[in-house]
């Protein structure tokens, strides 16, 4: 048996919902205002991505062409305009964002997932410990902080550190500390036979290191523009 | 348990091939099954030092590339029946060696021998890195001079990073063998002294081989120095080193200037 029910009429339901949008209020000159936007984007690219943006043009008097140009400029920066406020409707062309009215100010709560994830990430280590000798030809580069070597650094090996360098053994290779411009970085070693020492770009080669310092515990530090190498103890 | 031992140095002319032949023969003399493998493809020498150059038919490259089977390429020593040579090719170059091919040959050798001694070419390029790649132990041949010691340091760094064992987080057991040690020049302070070398390299000492005419004489007649004149100073030093490799405690002797070079016993079992 074939039962045919009358098709029930589907009602188009209209629901209301409110969203929080960023409101841009451009000021003249528009070029300078866009430069501000560019600066914000340079600091945090993608800040406006996926956010509803409303243009409030009440403070400026722009022609239809100027508004179209402004919306286009924002589009070029990947900022999509949801609607426009504070302007006569006749100035908005057919393919422009719609006119909005009745907006209420509110506080923007920031709950971006990127910021949530941040506390979970472990803080980066600020020192590097090597418990074996550094051999000739090896290069240890650690820009984030101090390097400590339990053992010797061979002739032809190099240690590059953003912070200080500590060597519990003989330093026969090169040690470059404070390479990020940290002039308070120092180099310590139990026996100095270094090929080259450098702190924040100031360097001394083996020839310039005083013979009386050789084969002893020593530290190197910067005093103004000069490197001071002094015996330890 | 088969042991793969690489004889390496970084620098050329320090005595790798002499050492490979002498230690191989000494180990074989004490009853071990030994194969010496020449990795110096293109500049092979081990066949000459072993006196087998006129019997080479197939070589390591042929086996790596599957052209020949391993037993076809192995050459048995005429003096010791448990000493074998796997020669290198003289006509090819080191690029003909592949990682997997060498690994396969080494695996096959492991099932046949107690000791696989790999004679590494000088340098730090492909030939040298492949020779050390599958090693369980390494002998770093060092002359008492600064350039050789620095190159050895470099090679130790590579043994700690580029070998299969290092990549698995295991260690390659390393030994320093000081060769061409001249007691007269050492006494005059013209050479690095042994303590300084060991301090720089921070690696245990396997032995000290004195500079000697016997070494050259032995290679010229194509006989490992330990077989040519077993009583010569270098032969005794190599034999001692081979016993230390097998785990025996043998007192370390620093060759002295006078004839009786056994005088100064150090009693130092490597740092």
Short mmCIF file of C-alpha atoms in Angstrom, two decimals:
data_model
loop_
_atom_site.label_atom_id
_atom_site.label_comp_id
_atom_site.label_asym_id
_atom_site.label_seq_id
_atom_site.Cartn_x
_atom_site.Cartn_y
_atom_site.Cartn_z
CA UNK A 1 0.00 0.00 0.00
CA UNK A 2 1.24 3.34 -0.90
CA UNK A 3 0.64 6.06 1.65
CA UNK A 4 1.40 9.54 0.51
CA UNK A 5 1.54 12.18 3.13
CA UNK A 6 1.07 15.78 2.17
CA UNK A 7 4.39 17.55 2.18
CA UNK A 8 4.55 19.62 5.34
CA UNK A 9 5.58 23.20 4.77
CA UNK A 10 9.06 23.88 6.04
CA UNK A 11 9.13 27.13 7.94
CA UNK A 12 12.11 29.37 7.40
CA UNK A 13 13.17 30.09 10.91
CA UNK A 14 14.99 33.26 11.62
CA UNK A 15 17.14 33.37 14.67
CA UNK A 16 19.08 36.23 16.14
CA UNK A 17 22.66 35.89 17.33
CA UNK A 18 25.22 38.48 18.31
CA UNK A 19 28.95 38.38 17.76
CA UNK A 20 31.75 40.54 18.96
CA UNK A 21 33.49 42.32 16.11
CA UNK A 22 36.60 44.46 16.01
CA UNK A 23 35.71 47.99 15.04
CA UNK A 24 38.18 49.92 12.92
CA UNK A 25 37.72 53.68 13.06
CA UNK A 26 39.91 55.12 10.32
CA UNK A 27 41.11 58.71 10.62
CA UNK A 28 42.51 61.03 7.98
CA UNK A 29 44.99 60.79 6.45
CA UNK A 30 43.96 57.25 5.59
CA UNK A 31 47.47 56.43 4.34
CA UNK A 32 48.94 57.01 7.83
CA UNK A 33 46.16 55.03 9.44
CA UNK A 34 46.86 52.08 7.10
CA UNK A 35 50.53 52.32 8.06
CA UNK A 36 49.47 51.84 11.69
CA UNK A 37 47.54 48.73 10.69
CA UNK A 38 50.63 47.48 8.83
CA UNK A 39 52.75 48.02 11.94
CA UNK A 40 50.30 45.96 14.01
CA UNK A 41 50.40 43.20 11.39
CA UNK A 42 54.19 43.25 11.36
CA UNK A 43 54.22 42.66 15.12
CA UNK A 44 51.70 39.85 14.98
CA UNK A 45 50.89 38.61 11.49
CA UNK A 46 47.56 36.92 11.31
CA UNK A 47 46.21 38.87 14.28
CA UNK A 48 43.05 39.81 12.39
CA UNK A 49 42.68 36.55 10.48
CA UNK A 50 39.25 35.04 11.00
CA UNK A 51 38.06 37.94 13.16
CA UNK A 52 34.92 39.81 12.17
CA UNK A 53 35.88 43.40 11.36
CA UNK A 54 33.52 46.38 11.17
CA UNK A 55 34.53 49.71 9.67
CA UNK A 56 33.23 52.77 11.54
CA UNK A 57 33.42 55.67 9.13
CA UNK A 58 31.61 58.24 11.30
CA UNK A 59 34.80 60.20 11.95
CA UNK A 60 35.70 60.61 8.30
CA UNK A 61 33.87 61.86 5.24
CA UNK A 62 34.69 59.50 2.40
CA UNK A 63 33.22 59.22 -1.09
CA UNK A 64 31.91 55.91 -2.38
CA UNK A 65 35.08 55.37 -4.42
CA UNK A 66 37.27 56.14 -1.40
CA UNK A 67 35.34 53.65 0.75
CA UNK A 68 35.70 50.99 -1.98
CA UNK A 69 39.42 51.72 -2.13
CA UNK A 70 39.77 51.47 1.66
CA UNK A 71 37.92 48.13 1.77
CA UNK A 72 40.14 46.92 -1.09
CA UNK A 73 43.30 48.00 0.76
CA UNK A 74 42.19 46.07 3.84
CA UNK A 75 41.41 43.03 1.67
CA UNK A 76 44.97 43.16 0.36
CA UNK A 77 46.11 42.80 3.97
CA UNK A 78 43.85 39.78 4.41
CA UNK A 79 41.43 41.80 6.52
CA UNK A 80 37.88 41.00 5.46
CA UNK A 81 35.33 43.68 6.33
CA UNK A 82 32.05 42.29 7.66
CA UNK A 83 30.08 45.51 7.59
CA UNK A 84 30.31 49.28 7.61
CA UNK A 85 28.92 51.74 10.12
CA UNK A 86 28.42 55.49 10.26
CA UNK A 87 27.95 56.23 6.60
CA UNK A 88 25.04 56.99 4.26
CA UNK A 89 23.72 53.84 2.65
CA UNK A 90 23.73 55.37 -0.84
CA UNK A 91 27.52 55.70 -0.74
CA UNK A 92 27.89 51.92 -0.50
CA UNK A 93 27.89 50.15 -3.87
CA UNK A 94 26.27 46.81 -4.58
CA UNK A 95 29.26 44.59 -3.84
CA UNK A 96 30.32 46.47 -0.74
CA UNK A 97 29.86 45.10 2.78
CA UNK A 98 26.39 45.92 4.19
CA UNK A 99 25.57 48.88 6.40
CA UNK A 100 25.31 48.02 10.07
CA UNK A 101 23.54 49.94 12.80
CA UNK A 102 22.79 49.56 16.47
CA UNK A 103 26.18 48.23 17.53
CA UNK A 104 26.98 48.26 21.22
CA UNK A 105 30.43 48.69 22.63
CA UNK A 106 31.80 45.80 24.68
CA UNK A 107 35.09 44.55 26.07
CA UNK A 108 36.96 42.21 23.79
CA UNK A 109 37.97 39.08 25.62
CA UNK A 110 41.04 37.47 24.19
CA UNK A 111 40.87 33.74 24.09
CA UNK A 112 43.06 32.85 21.17
CA UNK A 113 44.18 29.24 21.12
CA UNK A 114 47.75 30.26 20.30
CA UNK A 115 48.01 32.05 23.62
CA UNK A 116 46.51 29.14 25.51
CA UNK A 117 49.15 26.78 24.13
CA UNK A 118 52.02 28.96 25.19
CA UNK A 119 52.20 28.14 28.92
CA UNK A 120 52.28 24.41 28.04
CA UNK A 121 55.50 24.83 26.02
CA UNK A 122 58.51 24.25 28.23
CA UNK A 123 60.78 27.24 28.67
CA UNK A 124 63.85 26.87 26.48
CA UNK A 125 66.98 25.74 28.29
CA UNK A 126 69.41 28.56 28.90
CA UNK A 127 72.53 26.44 29.30
CA UNK A 128 74.16 23.52 27.53
CA UNK A 129 76.20 20.87 29.34
CA UNK A 130 78.60 18.61 27.47
CA UNK A 131 80.11 15.83 29.55
CA UNK A 132 82.60 14.55 27.00
CA UNK A 133 85.61 16.21 25.37
CA UNK A 134 84.96 18.37 22.30
CA UNK A 135 87.12 16.93 19.54
CA UNK A 136 89.01 18.63 16.75
CA UNK A 137 86.66 19.60 13.94
CA UNK A 138 83.55 19.69 16.13
CA UNK A 139 81.63 22.92 16.41
CA UNK A 140 79.28 23.49 19.32
CA UNK A 141 76.91 26.41 18.74
CA UNK A 142 74.50 27.44 21.49
CA UNK A 143 73.10 30.92 21.09
CA UNK A 144 70.60 30.71 23.96
CA UNK A 145 73.06 30.91 26.84
CA UNK A 146 76.05 29.36 28.60
CA UNK A 147 78.04 26.31 27.51
CA UNK A 148 79.78 24.08 30.04
CA UNK A 149 82.24 21.40 28.93
CA UNK A 150 83.38 18.67 31.32
CA UNK A 151 86.55 17.80 29.45
CA UNK A 152 88.92 19.44 27.04
CA UNK A 153 88.25 21.33 23.84
CA UNK A 154 90.65 20.06 21.18
CA UNK A 155 92.79 22.05 18.82
CA UNK A 156 90.62 22.82 15.81
CA UNK A 157 87.35 22.56 17.75
CA UNK A 158 85.15 25.56 18.49
CA UNK A 159 82.54 26.58 21.02
CA UNK A 160 80.15 29.41 20.17
CA UNK A 161 77.85 30.59 22.94
CA UNK A 162 75.38 33.40 23.43
CA UNK A 163 76.41 33.50 27.09
CA UNK A 164 79.56 32.48 28.94
CA UNK A 165 81.75 29.43 28.30
CA UNK A 166 83.04 27.20 31.10
CA UNK A 167 85.61 24.52 30.32
CA UNK A 168 86.65 22.04 33.00
CA UNK A 169 89.68 20.87 31.07
CA UNK A 170 92.17 22.31 28.66
CA UNK A 171 90.97 24.81 26.08
CA UNK A 172 93.09 24.21 22.97
CA UNK A 173 90.55 25.27 20.35
CA UNK A 174 88.47 28.41 19.87
CA UNK A 175 85.97 29.82 22.31
CA UNK A 176 83.55 32.57 21.29
CA UNK A 177 81.28 33.85 24.03
CA UNK A 178 78.56 36.49 24.07
CA UNK A 179 78.10 36.29 20.32
CA UNK A 180 74.63 37.88 20.49
CA UNK A 181 76.19 41.10 21.72
CA UNK A 182 76.46 40.07 25.35
CA UNK A 183 79.56 41.96 26.46
CA UNK A 184 79.29 40.69 30.05
CA UNK A 185 79.85 37.09 28.92
CA UNK A 186 83.08 35.46 30.09
CA UNK A 187 85.24 32.48 29.23
CA UNK A 188 86.63 30.24 31.97
CA UNK A 189 88.95 27.29 31.54
CA UNK A 190 91.11 25.11 33.73
CA UNK A 191 94.04 25.33 31.36
CA UNK A 192 94.39 27.86 28.63
CA UNK A 193 96.11 26.91 25.39
CA UNK A 194 93.44 28.51 23.23
CA UNK A 195 93.79 29.21 19.54
CA UNK A 196 91.38 32.10 19.78
CA UNK A 197 89.21 33.74 22.40
CA UNK A 198 86.34 36.08 21.51
CA UNK A 199 83.71 37.91 23.53
CA UNK A 200 81.03 39.94 21.78
CA UNK A 201 83.17 40.18 18.65
CA UNK A 202 86.37 41.32 20.38
CA UNK A 203 88.98 38.64 19.94
CA UNK A 204 92.55 37.62 20.71
CA UNK A 205 94.52 34.98 18.88
CA UNK A 206 96.98 32.58 20.47
CA UNK A 207 99.89 34.86 19.57
CA UNK A 208 98.42 37.76 21.51
CA UNK A 209 97.73 35.79 24.66
CA UNK A 210 100.47 36.39 27.20
CA UNK A 211 102.83 33.43 27.50
CA UNK A 212 102.79 33.70 31.29
CA UNK A 213 99.08 32.83 31.28
CA UNK A 214 99.50 29.63 29.30
CA UNK A 215 98.83 26.24 30.87
CA UNK A 216 97.02 27.75 33.84
CA UNK A 217 93.44 28.25 34.90
CA UNK A 218 92.25 31.52 33.42
CA UNK A 219 89.26 33.68 32.69
CA UNK A 220 88.65 36.13 29.88
CA UNK A 221 86.28 39.08 30.09
CA UNK A 222 85.65 42.38 28.37
CA UNK A 223 86.58 45.68 29.95
CA UNK A 224 85.25 48.30 27.60
CA UNK A 225 86.86 47.57 24.26
CA UNK A 226 89.69 45.40 25.55
CA UNK A 227 89.76 41.77 26.46
CA UNK A 228 91.32 41.01 29.81
CA UNK A 229 92.68 37.55 30.43
CA UNK A 230 93.55 36.92 34.05
CA UNK A 231 94.69 33.82 35.89
CA UNK A 232 92.09 32.20 38.13
CA UNK A 233 93.26 31.75 41.73
CA UNK B 1 81.74 -13.08 19.31
CA UNK B 2 83.30 -11.57 16.20
CA UNK B 3 84.88 -8.18 16.68
CA UNK B 4 85.16 -5.56 13.98
CA UNK B 5 88.21 -3.41 14.58
CA UNK B 6 89.03 -0.39 12.45
CA UNK B 7 92.61 0.84 12.21
CA UNK B 8 92.36 4.53 11.46
CA UNK B 9 94.20 7.84 11.95
CA UNK B 10 93.02 10.69 9.75
CA UNK B 11 96.58 11.51 8.75
CA UNK B 12 98.39 9.48 6.12
CA UNK B 13 101.73 7.72 6.49
CA UNK B 14 101.48 7.11 10.21
CA UNK B 15 101.46 3.31 9.96
CA UNK B 16 97.86 2.13 9.59
CA UNK B 17 98.61 -0.58 7.04
CA UNK B 18 101.71 -1.79 8.88
CA UNK B 19 99.66 -1.93 12.08
CA UNK B 20 96.77 -3.80 10.46
CA UNK B 21 99.12 -6.42 9.05
CA UNK B 22 101.21 -6.75 12.22
CA UNK B 23 98.24 -6.99 14.60
CA UNK B 24 96.35 -9.29 12.25
CA UNK B 25 99.30 -11.66 12.13
CA UNK B 26 99.88 -11.45 15.90
CA UNK B 27 96.22 -12.24 16.63
CA UNK B 28 96.31 -15.13 14.15
CA UNK B 29 99.50 -16.47 15.74
CA UNK B 30 97.68 -16.75 19.04
CA UNK B 31 95.04 -18.93 17.37
CA UNK B 32 92.35 -16.43 16.46
CA UNK B 33 90.57 -16.50 13.12
CA UNK B 34 91.50 -13.20 11.52
CA UNK B 35 90.67 -11.37 8.32
CA UNK B 36 92.32 -8.10 7.36
CA UNK B 37 90.21 -5.94 5.04
CA UNK B 38 91.74 -3.23 2.87
CA UNK B 39 89.38 -0.23 2.61
CA UNK B 40 91.87 1.91 0.74
CA UNK B 41 90.10 1.47 -2.60
CA UNK B 42 92.21 2.91 -5.40
CA UNK B 43 95.42 3.06 -3.35
CA UNK B 44 95.61 -0.41 -1.90
CA UNK B 45 98.72 -1.42 -0.01
CA UNK B 46 97.73 -4.10 2.44
CA UNK B 47 98.16 -6.82 -0.21
CA UNK B 48 101.80 -5.77 -0.62
CA UNK B 49 102.54 -5.66 3.10
CA UNK B 50 100.90 -9.09 3.47
CA UNK B 51 102.82 -10.42 0.45
CA UNK B 52 99.64 -11.45 -1.36
CA UNK B 53 99.71 -9.02 -4.26
CA UNK B 54 100.27 -11.72 -6.87
CA UNK B 55 97.26 -13.72 -5.77
CA UNK B 56 94.54 -11.05 -5.95
CA UNK B 57 91.68 -12.09 -8.24
CA UNK B 58 88.54 -10.52 -6.80
CA UNK B 59 88.35 -7.67 -4.34
CA UNK B 60 86.12 -5.88 -1.83
CA UNK B 61 84.35 -3.86 -4.54
CA UNK B 62 83.48 -7.03 -6.45
CA UNK B 63 81.95 -8.50 -3.31
CA UNK B 64 80.13 -5.29 -2.37
CA UNK B 65 78.65 -5.10 -5.85
CA UNK B 66 77.77 -8.79 -5.88
CA UNK B 67 80.07 -9.63 -8.83
CA UNK B 68 81.97 -12.16 -6.73
CA UNK B 69 81.15 -14.21 -3.66
CA UNK B 70 83.06 -13.54 -0.47
CA UNK B 71 85.00 -16.86 -0.46
CA UNK B 72 86.24 -16.11 -3.98
CA UNK B 73 87.77 -12.82 -2.87
CA UNK B 74 89.32 -13.98 0.42
CA UNK B 75 93.03 -14.81 0.18
CA UNK B 76 94.55 -17.15 2.73
CA UNK B 77 97.95 -16.22 4.12
CA UNK B 78 100.74 -18.61 3.13
CA UNK B 79 102.35 -18.57 6.58
CA UNK B 80 99.32 -18.66 8.88
CA UNK B 81 96.33 -20.71 7.88
CA UNK B 82 93.90 -18.76 10.04
CA UNK B 83 94.89 -15.37 8.60
CA UNK B 84 93.00 -14.05 5.57
CA UNK B 85 93.07 -10.95 3.41
CA UNK B 86 90.18 -9.22 1.66
CA UNK B 87 91.97 -6.90 -0.77
CA UNK B 88 90.79 -3.57 -2.12
CA UNK B 89 90.43 -2.71 -5.77
CA UNK B 90 93.21 -0.63 -7.28
CA UNK B 91 91.29 0.41 -10.37
CA UNK B 92 88.15 1.80 -8.74
CA UNK B 93 87.65 4.60 -6.27
CA UNK B 94 85.95 4.96 -2.93
CA UNK B 95 82.63 6.03 -4.45
CA UNK B 96 82.14 2.42 -5.57
CA UNK B 97 81.56 1.47 -1.91
CA UNK B 98 78.01 1.65 -0.58
CA UNK B 99 76.79 1.72 2.97
CA UNK B 100 74.51 -1.32 2.59
CA UNK B 101 77.06 -3.25 0.52
CA UNK B 102 79.81 -2.82 3.09
CA UNK B 103 77.39 -3.65 5.91
CA UNK B 104 76.43 -6.88 4.17
CA UNK B 105 80.06 -7.91 3.63
CA UNK B 106 80.94 -7.12 7.26
CA UNK B 107 77.97 -9.18 8.47
CA UNK B 108 79.13 -12.11 6.38
CA UNK B 109 82.68 -11.76 7.70
CA UNK B 110 81.35 -11.69 11.26
CA UNK B 111 79.96 -15.20 10.81
CA UNK B 112 83.33 -16.57 9.65
CA UNK B 113 85.99 -14.83 11.75
CA UNK B 114 86.86 -13.84 15.33
CA UNK B 115 88.55 -10.62 14.29
CA UNK B 116 87.80 -8.38 11.31
CA UNK B 117 90.54 -5.75 10.99
CA UNK B 118 89.60 -2.89 8.68
CA UNK B 119 92.53 -0.92 7.27
CA UNK B 120 91.13 2.58 6.81
CA UNK B 121 92.36 4.98 4.15
CA UNK B 122 93.71 8.35 5.30
CA UNK B 123 91.39 11.31 5.35
CA UNK B 124 87.87 11.80 6.67
CA UNK B 125 85.97 11.18 3.46
CA UNK B 126 83.82 8.33 2.28
CA UNK B 127 86.48 5.60 2.39
CA UNK B 128 87.46 6.41 5.96
CA UNK B 129 83.91 6.85 7.23
CA UNK B 130 82.82 3.55 5.67
CA UNK B 131 85.82 1.73 7.14
CA UNK B 132 84.82 2.87 10.64
CA UNK B 133 81.05 2.69 10.08
CA UNK B 134 80.48 -0.86 11.39
CA UNK B 135 83.35 -1.02 13.88
CA UNK B 136 83.00 -2.32 17.44
CA UNK B 137 86.49 -1.15 18.38
CA UNK B 138 88.95 1.29 16.91
CA UNK B 139 92.69 1.68 16.98
CA UNK B 140 93.76 5.24 16.36
CA UNK B 141 97.30 5.18 15.05
CA UNK B 142 99.13 8.33 16.13
CA UNK B 143 102.68 9.62 15.60
CA UNK B 144 104.19 11.73 18.36
CA UNK B 145 103.75 15.01 16.52
CA UNK B 146 101.12 17.74 16.73
CA UNK B 147 99.56 17.34 13.28
CA UNK B 148 99.02 13.62 13.76
CA UNK B 149 97.58 14.13 17.25
CA UNK B 150 95.12 16.76 16.09
CA UNK B 151 93.96 14.54 13.21
CA UNK B 152 93.51 11.68 15.67
CA UNK B 153 91.36 13.93 17.85
CA UNK B 154 89.20 14.67 14.82
CA UNK B 155 88.88 10.97 14.02
CA UNK B 156 87.86 10.18 17.62
CA UNK B 157 85.10 12.76 17.27
CA UNK B 158 83.90 10.99 14.14
CA UNK B 159 84.05 7.56 15.81
CA UNK B 160 81.78 9.03 18.49
CA UNK B 161 79.26 10.34 15.99
CA UNK B 162 79.38 8.67 12.57
CA UNK B 163 79.50 4.96 13.42
CA UNK B 164 76.52 2.61 13.62
CA UNK B 165 77.27 2.07 17.31
CA UNK B 166 77.30 5.81 18.00
CA UNK B 167 74.00 6.21 16.20
CA UNK B 168 72.48 3.47 18.38
CA UNK B 169 73.74 5.28 21.48
CA UNK B 170 76.48 2.71 22.12
CA UNK B 171 80.22 3.30 22.27
CA UNK B 172 82.98 2.27 19.95
CA UNK B 173 85.81 1.13 22.22
CA UNK B 174 88.84 3.23 21.28
CA UNK B 175 92.57 2.63 21.71
CA UNK B 176 95.53 4.85 20.93
CA UNK B 177 98.51 3.19 19.32
CA UNK B 178 101.57 5.43 19.19
CA UNK B 179 103.82 4.47 16.29
CA UNK B 180 107.18 5.68 14.99
CA UNK B 181 108.22 6.60 18.51
CA UNK B 182 111.88 7.57 18.43
CA UNK B 183 113.41 7.30 21.92
CA UNK B 184 116.46 9.38 20.97
CA UNK B 185 114.41 12.25 19.63
CA UNK B 186 111.96 11.97 22.52
CA UNK B 187 114.90 12.30 24.94
CA UNK B 188 115.99 15.47 23.16
CA UNK B 189 112.45 16.83 23.45
CA UNK B 190 111.94 16.85 19.69
CA UNK B 191 108.72 14.89 19.86
CA UNK B 192 105.51 15.15 21.82
CA UNK B 193 105.81 13.05 24.92
CA UNK B 194 103.41 10.22 25.58
CA UNK B 195 101.70 11.82 28.56
CA UNK B 196 100.89 14.90 26.50
CA UNK B 197 99.45 12.82 23.68
CA UNK B 198 97.24 10.84 26.05
CA UNK B 199 96.17 14.00 27.85
CA UNK B 200 95.12 15.61 24.58
CA UNK B 201 93.31 12.57 23.22
CA UNK B 202 91.78 11.44 26.55
CA UNK B 203 91.73 7.84 25.28
CA UNK B 204 93.44 4.69 26.65
CA UNK B 205 96.81 3.62 25.27
CA UNK B 206 97.13 0.26 23.53
CA UNK B 207 100.85 0.32 22.88
CA UNK B 208 103.93 2.23 21.77
CA UNK B 209 105.71 1.02 18.65
CA UNK B 210 109.30 2.27 18.32
CA UNK B 211 110.59 3.70 15.06
CA UNK B 212 112.62 0.90 13.50
CA UNK B 213 114.26 -0.22 10.29
CA UNK B 214 112.66 -3.61 10.90
CA UNK B 215 109.27 -2.19 9.90
CA UNK B 216 110.50 -1.06 6.49
CA UNK B 217 112.44 -4.29 5.96
CA UNK B 218 109.36 -6.36 6.72
CA UNK B 219 107.10 -4.42 4.32
CA UNK B 220 109.69 -4.65 1.57
CA UNK B 221 109.62 -8.43 1.73
CA UNK B 222 105.85 -8.51 2.07
CA UNK B 223 105.68 -9.93 5.58
CA UNK B 224 103.91 -8.48 8.62
CA UNK B 225 106.60 -7.26 11.00
CA UNK B 226 105.39 -9.62 13.71
CA UNK B 227 106.14 -12.60 11.45
CA UNK B 228 109.30 -11.32 9.80
CA UNK B 229 111.39 -10.90 12.91
CA UNK B 230 109.40 -11.76 15.99
CA UNK B 231 112.20 -10.67 18.31
CA UNK B 232 112.55 -7.17 16.91
CA UNK B 233 111.42 -4.28 19.08
CA UNK B 234 108.41 -3.29 16.92
CA UNK B 235 107.31 -6.95 16.61
CA UNK B 236 107.34 -7.36 20.39
CA UNK B 237 105.46 -4.10 20.87
CA UNK B 238 102.81 -5.21 18.35
CA UNK B 239 102.52 -8.63 19.96
CA UNK B 240 102.00 -6.97 23.36
CA UNK B 241 99.35 -4.73 21.83
CA UNK B 242 97.54 -7.74 20.34
CA UNK B 243 97.50 -9.42 23.76
CA UNK B 244 96.00 -6.28 25.29
CA UNK B 245 93.33 -6.37 22.57
CA UNK B 246 92.43 -9.88 23.69
CA UNK B 247 92.00 -8.60 27.22
CA UNK B 248 95.31 -9.62 28.76
CA UNK B 249 97.09 -7.37 31.23
CA UNK B 250 100.49 -6.60 29.76
CA UNK B 251 102.72 -3.97 31.34
CA UNK B 252 103.24 -0.94 29.12
CA UNK B 253 106.79 -0.41 27.95
CA UNK B 254 108.06 2.95 26.83
CA UNK B 255 110.86 2.33 24.35
CA UNK B 256 114.09 3.73 25.84
CA UNK B 257 117.16 5.00 24.05
CA UNK B 258 119.50 2.24 25.18
CA UNK B 259 119.38 -1.25 23.68
CA UNK B 260 117.46 -2.76 26.55
CA UNK B 261 114.34 -0.77 25.90
CA UNK B 262 112.41 -2.88 28.41
CA UNK B 263 114.17 -0.95 31.15
CA UNK B 264 111.56 1.61 31.92
CA UNK B 265 108.46 -0.15 32.98
CA UNK B 266 105.65 2.27 33.37
CA UNK B 267 103.10 -0.16 34.67
CA UNK B 268 100.51 2.24 33.43
CA UNK B 269 97.42 0.52 32.12
CA UNK B 270 96.19 3.34 29.92
CA UNK B 271 94.58 6.46 31.30
#
